[in-house]
Structure formats: C-alpha cells, structure tokens
PDB file of C-alpha atoms in Angstrom:
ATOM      1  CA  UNK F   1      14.771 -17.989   3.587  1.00  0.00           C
ATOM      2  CA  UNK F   2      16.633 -20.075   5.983  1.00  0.00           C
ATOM      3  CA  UNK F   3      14.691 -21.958   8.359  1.00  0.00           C
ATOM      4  CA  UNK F   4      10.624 -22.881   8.853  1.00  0.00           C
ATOM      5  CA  UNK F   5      10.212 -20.277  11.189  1.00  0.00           C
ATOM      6  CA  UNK F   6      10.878 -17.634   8.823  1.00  0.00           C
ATOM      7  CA  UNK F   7       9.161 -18.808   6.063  1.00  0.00           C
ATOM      8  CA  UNK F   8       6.123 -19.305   9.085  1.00  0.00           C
ATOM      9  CA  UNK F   9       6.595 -15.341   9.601  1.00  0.00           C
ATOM     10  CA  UNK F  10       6.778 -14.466   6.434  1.00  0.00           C
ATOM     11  CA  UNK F  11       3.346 -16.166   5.593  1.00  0.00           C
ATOM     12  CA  UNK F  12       1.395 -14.040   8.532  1.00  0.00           C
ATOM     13  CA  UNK F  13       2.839 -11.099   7.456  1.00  0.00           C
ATOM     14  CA  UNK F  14       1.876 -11.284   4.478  1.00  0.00           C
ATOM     15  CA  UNK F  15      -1.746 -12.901   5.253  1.00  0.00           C
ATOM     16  CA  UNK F  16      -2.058  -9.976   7.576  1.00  0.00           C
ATOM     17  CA  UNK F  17      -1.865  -7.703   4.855  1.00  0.00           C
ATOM     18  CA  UNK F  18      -3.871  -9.713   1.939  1.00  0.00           C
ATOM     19  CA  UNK F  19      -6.657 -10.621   3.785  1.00  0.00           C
ATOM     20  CA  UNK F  20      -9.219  -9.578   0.909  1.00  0.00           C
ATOM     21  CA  UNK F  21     -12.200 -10.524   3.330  1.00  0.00           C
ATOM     22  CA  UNK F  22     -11.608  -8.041   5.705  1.00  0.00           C
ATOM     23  CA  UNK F  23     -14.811  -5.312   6.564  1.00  0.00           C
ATOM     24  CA  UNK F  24     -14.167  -2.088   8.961  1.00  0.00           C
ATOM     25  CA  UNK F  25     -15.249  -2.814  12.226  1.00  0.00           C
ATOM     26  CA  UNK F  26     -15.269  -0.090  15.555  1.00  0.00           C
ATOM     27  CA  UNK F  27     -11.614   1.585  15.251  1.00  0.00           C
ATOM     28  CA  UNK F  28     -10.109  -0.756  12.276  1.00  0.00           C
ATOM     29  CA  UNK F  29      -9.855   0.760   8.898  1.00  0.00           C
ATOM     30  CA  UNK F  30      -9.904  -1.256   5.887  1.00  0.00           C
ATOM     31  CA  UNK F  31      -8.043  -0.104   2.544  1.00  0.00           C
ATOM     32  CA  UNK F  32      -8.914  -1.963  -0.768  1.00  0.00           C
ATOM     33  CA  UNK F  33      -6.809  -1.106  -4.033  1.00  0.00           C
ATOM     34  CA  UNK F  34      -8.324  -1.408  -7.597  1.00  0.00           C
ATOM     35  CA  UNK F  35      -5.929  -3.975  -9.025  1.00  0.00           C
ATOM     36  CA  UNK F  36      -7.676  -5.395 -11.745  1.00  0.00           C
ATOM     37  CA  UNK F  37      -6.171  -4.517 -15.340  1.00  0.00           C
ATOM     38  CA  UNK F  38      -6.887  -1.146 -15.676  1.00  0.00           C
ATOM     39  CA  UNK F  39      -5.831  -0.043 -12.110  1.00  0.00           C
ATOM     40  CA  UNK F  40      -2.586  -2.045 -12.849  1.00  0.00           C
ATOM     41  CA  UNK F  41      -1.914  -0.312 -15.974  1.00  0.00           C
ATOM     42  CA  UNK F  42      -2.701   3.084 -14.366  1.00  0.00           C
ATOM     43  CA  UNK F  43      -0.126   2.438 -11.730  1.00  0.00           C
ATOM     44  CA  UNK F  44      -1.762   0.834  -8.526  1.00  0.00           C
ATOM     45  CA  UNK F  45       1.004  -1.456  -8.331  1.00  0.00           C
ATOM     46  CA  UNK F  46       3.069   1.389  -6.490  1.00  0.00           C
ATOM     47  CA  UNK F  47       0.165   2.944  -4.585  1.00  0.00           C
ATOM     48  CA  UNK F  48      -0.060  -0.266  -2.938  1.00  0.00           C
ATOM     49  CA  UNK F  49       3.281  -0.505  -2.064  1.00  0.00           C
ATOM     50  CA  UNK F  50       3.446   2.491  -0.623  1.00  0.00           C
ATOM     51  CA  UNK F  51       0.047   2.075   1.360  1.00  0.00           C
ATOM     52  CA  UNK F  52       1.853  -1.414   2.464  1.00  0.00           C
ATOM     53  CA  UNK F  53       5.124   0.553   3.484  1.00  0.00           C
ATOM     54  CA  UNK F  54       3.539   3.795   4.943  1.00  0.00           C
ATOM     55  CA  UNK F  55       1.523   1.253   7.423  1.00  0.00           C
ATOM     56  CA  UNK F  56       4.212  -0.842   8.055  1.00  0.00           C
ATOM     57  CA  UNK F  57       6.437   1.787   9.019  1.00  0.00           C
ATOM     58  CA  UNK F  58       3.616   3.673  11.311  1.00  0.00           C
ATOM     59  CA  UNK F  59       3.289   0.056  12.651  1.00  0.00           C
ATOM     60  CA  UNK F  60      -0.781   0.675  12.177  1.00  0.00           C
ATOM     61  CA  UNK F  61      -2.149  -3.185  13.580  1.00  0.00           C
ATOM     62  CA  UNK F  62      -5.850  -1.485  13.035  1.00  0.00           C
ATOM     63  CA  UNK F  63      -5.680  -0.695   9.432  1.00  0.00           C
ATOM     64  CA  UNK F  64      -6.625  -4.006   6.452  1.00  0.00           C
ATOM     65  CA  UNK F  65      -4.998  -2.492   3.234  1.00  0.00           C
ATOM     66  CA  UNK F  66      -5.832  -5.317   0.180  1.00  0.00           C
ATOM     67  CA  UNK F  67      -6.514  -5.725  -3.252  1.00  0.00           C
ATOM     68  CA  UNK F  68      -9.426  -6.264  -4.933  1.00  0.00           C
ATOM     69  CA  UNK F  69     -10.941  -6.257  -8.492  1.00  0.00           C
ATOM     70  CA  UNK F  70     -12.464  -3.762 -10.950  1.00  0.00           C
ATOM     71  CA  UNK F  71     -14.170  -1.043  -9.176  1.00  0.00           C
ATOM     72  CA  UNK F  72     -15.896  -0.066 -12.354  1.00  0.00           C
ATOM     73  CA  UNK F  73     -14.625   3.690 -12.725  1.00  0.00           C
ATOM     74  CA  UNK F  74     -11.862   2.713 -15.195  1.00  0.00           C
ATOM     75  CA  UNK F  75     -10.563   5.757 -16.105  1.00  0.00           C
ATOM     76  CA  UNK F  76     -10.553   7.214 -12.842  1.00  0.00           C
ATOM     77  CA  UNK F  77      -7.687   4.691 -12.150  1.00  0.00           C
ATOM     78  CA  UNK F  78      -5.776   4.298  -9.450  1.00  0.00           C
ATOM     79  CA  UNK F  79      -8.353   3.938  -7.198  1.00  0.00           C
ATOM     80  CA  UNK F  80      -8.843   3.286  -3.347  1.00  0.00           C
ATOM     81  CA  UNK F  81     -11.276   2.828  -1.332  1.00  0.00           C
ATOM     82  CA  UNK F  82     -10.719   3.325   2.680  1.00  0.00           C
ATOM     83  CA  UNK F  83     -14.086   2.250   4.795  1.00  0.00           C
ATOM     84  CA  UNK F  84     -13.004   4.137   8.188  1.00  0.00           C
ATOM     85  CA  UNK F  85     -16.204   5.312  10.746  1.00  0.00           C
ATOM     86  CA  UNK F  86     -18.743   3.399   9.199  1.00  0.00           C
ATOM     87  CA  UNK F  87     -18.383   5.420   5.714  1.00  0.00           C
ATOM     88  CA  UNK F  88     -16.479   4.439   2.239  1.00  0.00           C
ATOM     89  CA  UNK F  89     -14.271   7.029   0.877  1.00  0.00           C
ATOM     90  CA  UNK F  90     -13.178   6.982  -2.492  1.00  0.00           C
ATOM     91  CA  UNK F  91     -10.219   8.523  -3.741  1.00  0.00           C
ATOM     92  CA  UNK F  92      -8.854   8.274  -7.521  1.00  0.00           C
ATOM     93  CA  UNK F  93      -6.224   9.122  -9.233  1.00  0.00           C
ATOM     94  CA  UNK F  94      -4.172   8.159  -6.717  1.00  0.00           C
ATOM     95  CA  UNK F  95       0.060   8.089  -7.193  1.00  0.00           C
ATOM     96  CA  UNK F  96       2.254   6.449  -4.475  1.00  0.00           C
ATOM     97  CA  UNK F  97       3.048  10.258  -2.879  1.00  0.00           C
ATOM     98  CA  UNK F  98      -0.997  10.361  -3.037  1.00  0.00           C
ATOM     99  CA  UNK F  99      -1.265   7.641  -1.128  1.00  0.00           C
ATOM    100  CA  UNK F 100       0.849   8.452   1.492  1.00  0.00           C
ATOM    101  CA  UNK F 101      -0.314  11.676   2.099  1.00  0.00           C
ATOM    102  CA  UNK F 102      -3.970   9.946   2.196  1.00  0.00           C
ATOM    103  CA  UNK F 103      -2.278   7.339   4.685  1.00  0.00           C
ATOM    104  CA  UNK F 104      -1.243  10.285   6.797  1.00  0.00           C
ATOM    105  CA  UNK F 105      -3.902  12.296   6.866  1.00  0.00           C
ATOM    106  CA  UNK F 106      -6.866  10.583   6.237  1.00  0.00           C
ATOM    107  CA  UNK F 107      -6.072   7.186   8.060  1.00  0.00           C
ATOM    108  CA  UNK F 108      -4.044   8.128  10.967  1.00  0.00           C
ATOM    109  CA  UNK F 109      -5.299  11.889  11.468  1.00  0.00           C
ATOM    110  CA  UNK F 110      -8.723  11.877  10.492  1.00  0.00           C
ATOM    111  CA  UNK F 111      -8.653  14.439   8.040  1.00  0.00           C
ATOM    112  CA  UNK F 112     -10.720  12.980   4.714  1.00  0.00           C
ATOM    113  CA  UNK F 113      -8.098  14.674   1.645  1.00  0.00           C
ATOM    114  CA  UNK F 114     -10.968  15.950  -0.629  1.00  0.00           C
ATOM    115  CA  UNK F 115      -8.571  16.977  -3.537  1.00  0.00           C
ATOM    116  CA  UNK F 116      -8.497  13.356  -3.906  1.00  0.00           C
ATOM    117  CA  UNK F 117     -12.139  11.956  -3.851  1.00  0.00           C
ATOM    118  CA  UNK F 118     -14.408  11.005  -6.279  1.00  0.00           C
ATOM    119  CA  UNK F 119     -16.926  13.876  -7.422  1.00  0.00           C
ATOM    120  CA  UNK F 120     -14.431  16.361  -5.860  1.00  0.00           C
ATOM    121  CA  UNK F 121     -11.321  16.167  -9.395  1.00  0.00           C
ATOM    122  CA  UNK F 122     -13.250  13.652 -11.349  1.00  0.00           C
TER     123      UNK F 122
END
C-alpha cells in the first residue's frame, strides 16, 4: 500500500464484498457462508475464497457473497446459503471446486445443483 487512494480502493472492495446486511432484491443474488467455528473447521475458509474469486473473475456486480454465523446444521458443514428469485437455497457440504461449480451453474446459469442441497445428500 502506497498512497490513500489505494488503501481508499481497497476498503470498497472489500466493503463490497462483506456487506453482511445485504438481502436479494429483483436480479441481485446474495451468498452467505457459515463461518462460525464449525463451518471454519469444516473448511469454509476456502469455499469463500473461491466464491470471492469465481465472482470476481466473472466480474458479477449483482451477486452479495458474505459471511455470517452458525447456521445451526453443524455437521452438515460447509454450508451456503444463496437467496436468488425470491427463494433460499441451501447447499452443504460444500468444497472450494463445489462452490465454483455452484457459482457457475446455479448463480450465473440458473441451474439450482441438487447433488448439493440440503435434504437432497444430507
């Protein structure tokens, strides 16, 4: 970090991808990860990453992806949730190739991956 302005760009970046308050509205998807100790010990760490990277790189300005707390399904760990047409979809066991494919799919395609959702491998 060199100069104001970066550390100024740096900061809306990354409020633009933390913003925890964030509810799906018309065309905007919203992505919350399960990050409280469980989901970090299950590996939600990467999944998040690569949800963070995967939209990043598809330069997706409609899609929130944030953390949030216990989701209550411990060992169903990773989880995430994706609220996209005015429904919540929850997928579990998730792995950083997971959520890609999900990403993909599911948030750029439209095409839910069922393998992946509760009730469907739980």
């Amino acid at each position: 970090m060199k100069s104001l302005e970066e550390l100024r760009a740096l900061r809306e970046k990354m409020k633009s991808q933390t913003d925890n308050r964030s509810v799906a509205t018309g065309d905007e998807t919203v992505i919350k990860v399960g990050m409280a100790t469980c989901g970090i010990a299950a590996g939600a760490r990467p999944v998040l990453d690569a949800l963070l990277d995967e939209a990043d790189k598809r330069q997706l300005h409609n899609v929130s992806i944030s953390q949030t707390g216990c989701i209550g399904m411990c060992r169903l760990e990773p989880i995430v949730e994706v609220y996209k047409d005015g429904q919540k979809f929850t997928y579990i066991h998730m792995t950083a190739e997971k959520a890609r494919r999900v990403m993909v799919e599911h948030v750029v395609n439209g095409n839910v991956v069922k393998e992946f959702l509760v009730g469907e491998n739980s």
